[in-house]
PDB file of C-alpha atoms in Angstrom:
ATOM      1  CA  MET V  55      -6.873 -15.522  26.471  1.00  0.00           C
ATOM      2  CA  SER V  56      -8.385 -16.625  23.207  1.00  0.00           C
ATOM      3  CA  TRP V  57      -5.028 -17.580  21.691  1.00  0.00           C
ATOM      4  CA  ALA V  58      -3.945 -19.233  24.924  1.00  0.00           C
ATOM      5  CA  LYS V  59      -6.940 -21.557  24.637  1.00  0.00           C
ATOM      6  CA  THR V  60      -6.267 -22.390  20.967  1.00  0.00           C
ATOM      7  CA  PRO V  61      -4.487 -25.744  20.635  1.00  0.00           C
ATOM      8  CA  ASP V  62      -4.118 -25.609  16.823  1.00  0.00           C
ATOM      9  CA  ARG V  63      -3.320 -22.073  15.695  1.00  0.00           C
ATOM     10  CA  SER V  64      -2.803 -23.149  12.123  1.00  0.00           C
ATOM     11  CA  ALA V  65      -6.334 -24.540  11.905  1.00  0.00           C
ATOM     12  CA  ARG V  66      -7.742 -21.400  13.482  1.00  0.00           C
ATOM     13  CA  THR V  67      -6.182 -19.166  10.829  1.00  0.00           C
ATOM     14  CA  ALA V  68      -6.684 -21.502   7.856  1.00  0.00           C
ATOM     15  CA  ALA V  69      -9.725 -19.646   6.523  1.00  0.00           C
ATOM     16  CA  ALA V  70      -7.881 -16.327   6.559  1.00  0.00           C
ATOM     17  CA  ARG V  71      -4.886 -17.821   4.802  1.00  0.00           C
ATOM     18  CA  LYS V  72      -7.157 -19.379   2.207  1.00  0.00           C
ATOM     19  CA  ALA V  73      -8.698 -15.994   1.476  1.00  0.00           C
ATOM     20  CA  SER V  74      -5.346 -14.227   1.488  1.00  0.00           C
ATOM     21  CA  HIS V  75      -3.820 -12.215  -1.307  1.00  0.00           C
ATOM     22  CA  HIS V  76      -1.577 -15.117  -2.291  1.00  0.00           C
ATOM     23  CA  THR V  77      -4.612 -17.195  -3.254  1.00  0.00           C
ATOM     24  CA  ARG V  78      -5.923 -14.245  -5.221  1.00  0.00           C
ATOM     25  CA  PHE V  79      -2.684 -14.017  -7.177  1.00  0.00           C
ATOM     26  CA  LEU V  80      -2.686 -17.765  -7.868  1.00  0.00           C
ATOM     27  CA  ASP V  81      -6.259 -17.567  -9.145  1.00  0.00           C
ATOM     28  CA  LYS V  82      -5.390 -14.631 -11.395  1.00  0.00           C
ATOM     29  CA  ALA V  83      -2.302 -16.462 -12.710  1.00  0.00           C
ATOM     30  CA  ARG V  84      -4.386 -19.557 -13.532  1.00  0.00           C
ATOM     31  CA  GLU V  85      -6.976 -17.372 -15.237  1.00  0.00           C
ATOM     32  CA  MET V  86      -4.325 -15.619 -17.318  1.00  0.00           C
ATOM     33  CA  HIS V  87      -2.434 -18.823 -18.219  1.00  0.00           C
ATOM     34  CA  PRO V  88      -4.719 -21.870 -17.991  1.00  0.00           C
ATOM     35  CA  GLU V  89      -2.207 -24.116 -19.779  1.00  0.00           C
ATOM     36  CA  ALA V  90       0.726 -23.282 -17.451  1.00  0.00           C
ATOM     37  CA  THR V  91       2.284 -25.798 -15.068  1.00  0.00           C
ATOM     38  CA  GLU V  92       2.042 -25.342 -11.292  1.00  0.00           C
ATOM     39  CA  THR V  93       5.640 -24.117 -11.177  1.00  0.00           C
ATOM     40  CA  GLN V  94       4.889 -21.534 -13.837  1.00  0.00           C
ATOM     41  CA  ILE V  95       1.684 -20.544 -12.031  1.00  0.00           C
ATOM     42  CA  GLU V  96       3.687 -19.977  -8.822  1.00  0.00           C
ATOM     43  CA  GLN V  97       6.186 -17.793 -10.706  1.00  0.00           C
ATOM     44  CA  ILE V  98       3.424 -15.804 -12.390  1.00  0.00           C
ATOM     45  CA  ALA V  99       1.598 -15.367  -9.080  1.00  0.00           C
ATOM     46  CA  GLU V 100       4.805 -14.110  -7.462  1.00  0.00           C
ATOM     47  CA  SER V 101       5.259 -11.617 -10.296  1.00  0.00           C
ATOM     48  CA  LEU V 102       1.661 -10.462  -9.917  1.00  0.00           C
ATOM     49  CA  ARG V 103       2.156 -10.073  -6.157  1.00  0.00           C
ATOM     50  CA  LYS V 104       5.324  -8.014  -6.625  1.00  0.00           C
ATOM     51  CA  ALA V 105       3.629  -5.821  -9.226  1.00  0.00           C
ATOM     52  CA  HIS V 106       0.645  -5.300  -6.920  1.00  0.00           C
ATOM     53  CA  TYR V 107       2.773  -4.229  -3.962  1.00  0.00           C
ATOM     54  CA  SER V 108       4.986  -2.056  -6.165  1.00  0.00           C
ATOM     55  CA  ALA V 109       1.893  -0.233  -7.410  1.00  0.00           C
ATOM     56  CA  LEU V 110       0.699   0.235  -3.819  1.00  0.00           C
ATOM     57  CA  ALA V 111       4.105   1.612  -2.820  1.00  0.00           C
ATOM     58  CA  LEU V 112       4.031   4.033  -5.748  1.00  0.00           C
ATOM     59  CA  LYS V 113       0.559   5.281  -4.789  1.00  0.00           C
ATOM     60  CA  SER V 114       1.633   5.631  -1.173  1.00  0.00           C
ATOM     61  CA  ALA V 115       4.722   7.637  -2.109  1.00  0.00           C
ATOM     62  CA  ALA V 116       2.662   9.899  -4.373  1.00  0.00           C
ATOM     63  CA  ALA V 117       0.140  10.517  -1.576  1.00  0.00           C
ATOM     64  CA  ARG V 118       2.918  11.319   0.917  1.00  0.00           C
ATOM     65  CA  ARG V 119       4.556  13.649  -1.599  1.00  0.00           C
ATOM     66  CA  ALA V 120       1.281  15.460  -2.296  1.00  0.00           C
ATOM     67  CA  LYS V 121       0.599  15.863   1.423  1.00  0.00           C
ATOM     68  CA  SER V 122       4.121  17.172   2.008  1.00  0.00           C
ATOM     69  CA  GLU V 123       3.848  19.666  -0.847  1.00  0.00           C
ATOM     70  CA  ALA V 124       0.468  20.888   0.404  1.00  0.00           C
ATOM     71  CA  THR V 125       1.905  21.399   3.893  1.00  0.00           C
ATOM     72  CA  LYS V 126       4.905  23.283   2.497  1.00  0.00           C
ATOM     73  CA  ALA V 127       2.654  25.479   0.328  1.00  0.00           C
ATOM     74  CA  LYS V 128       0.489  26.291   3.335  1.00  0.00           C
ATOM     75  CA  LYS V 129       3.546  27.241   5.420  1.00  0.00           C
ATOM     76  CA  ARG V 130       4.908  29.391   2.586  1.00  0.00           C
ATOM     77  CA  ALA V 131       1.568  31.193   2.269  1.00  0.00           C
ATOM     78  CA  GLU V 132       1.450  31.821   6.023  1.00  0.00           C
ATOM     79  CA  ALA V 133       5.031  33.148   6.007  1.00  0.00           C
ATOM     80  CA  GLU V 134       4.268  35.376   3.019  1.00  0.00           C
ATOM     81  CA  GLN V 135       1.195  36.719   4.795  1.00  0.00           C
ATOM     82  CA  GLN V 136       3.233  37.513   7.912  1.00  0.00           C
ATOM     83  CA  LEU V 137       5.959  39.211   5.869  1.00  0.00           C
ATOM     84  CA  ALA V 138       3.415  41.244   3.910  1.00  0.00           C
ATOM     85  CA  GLN V 139       2.472  43.206   6.997  1.00  0.00           C
ATOM     86  CA  TYR V 140       6.029  44.559   7.267  1.00  0.00           C
ATOM     87  CA  ARG V 141       6.374  45.698   3.652  1.00  0.00           C
ATOM     88  CA  PRO V 142       6.294  49.401   2.883  1.00  0.00           C
ATOM     89  CA  GLY V 143       2.877  50.597   1.896  1.00  0.00           C
ATOM     90  CA  SER V 144       0.975  47.857   3.698  1.00  0.00           C
ATOM     91  CA  ALA V 145      -1.923  48.896   5.914  1.00  0.00           C
ATOM     92  CA  ALA V 146      -0.509  47.180   9.014  1.00  0.00           C
ATOM     93  CA  ALA V 147       2.987  48.782   8.804  1.00  0.00           C
TER      94      ALA V 147
END
């Protein structure tokens, strides 16, 4: 209902867009290269954005890999424990 009653959606989301990551990258680019032209600043900001999201993707992949390896190790340990009861000389056999 809220969006249905909003005549100017762009104005409603302007504050969020202003505070978005893109603005952050532009600010960082200007800080790093104060003498650069606006075109150069845009290119630098785009490079910073790509680097940021590449780093996030790398961290995400590493976290998924670690979780997967932990799950596999747990399953291997459980399987080994189940097999151990059938080995000669075990107390359960």
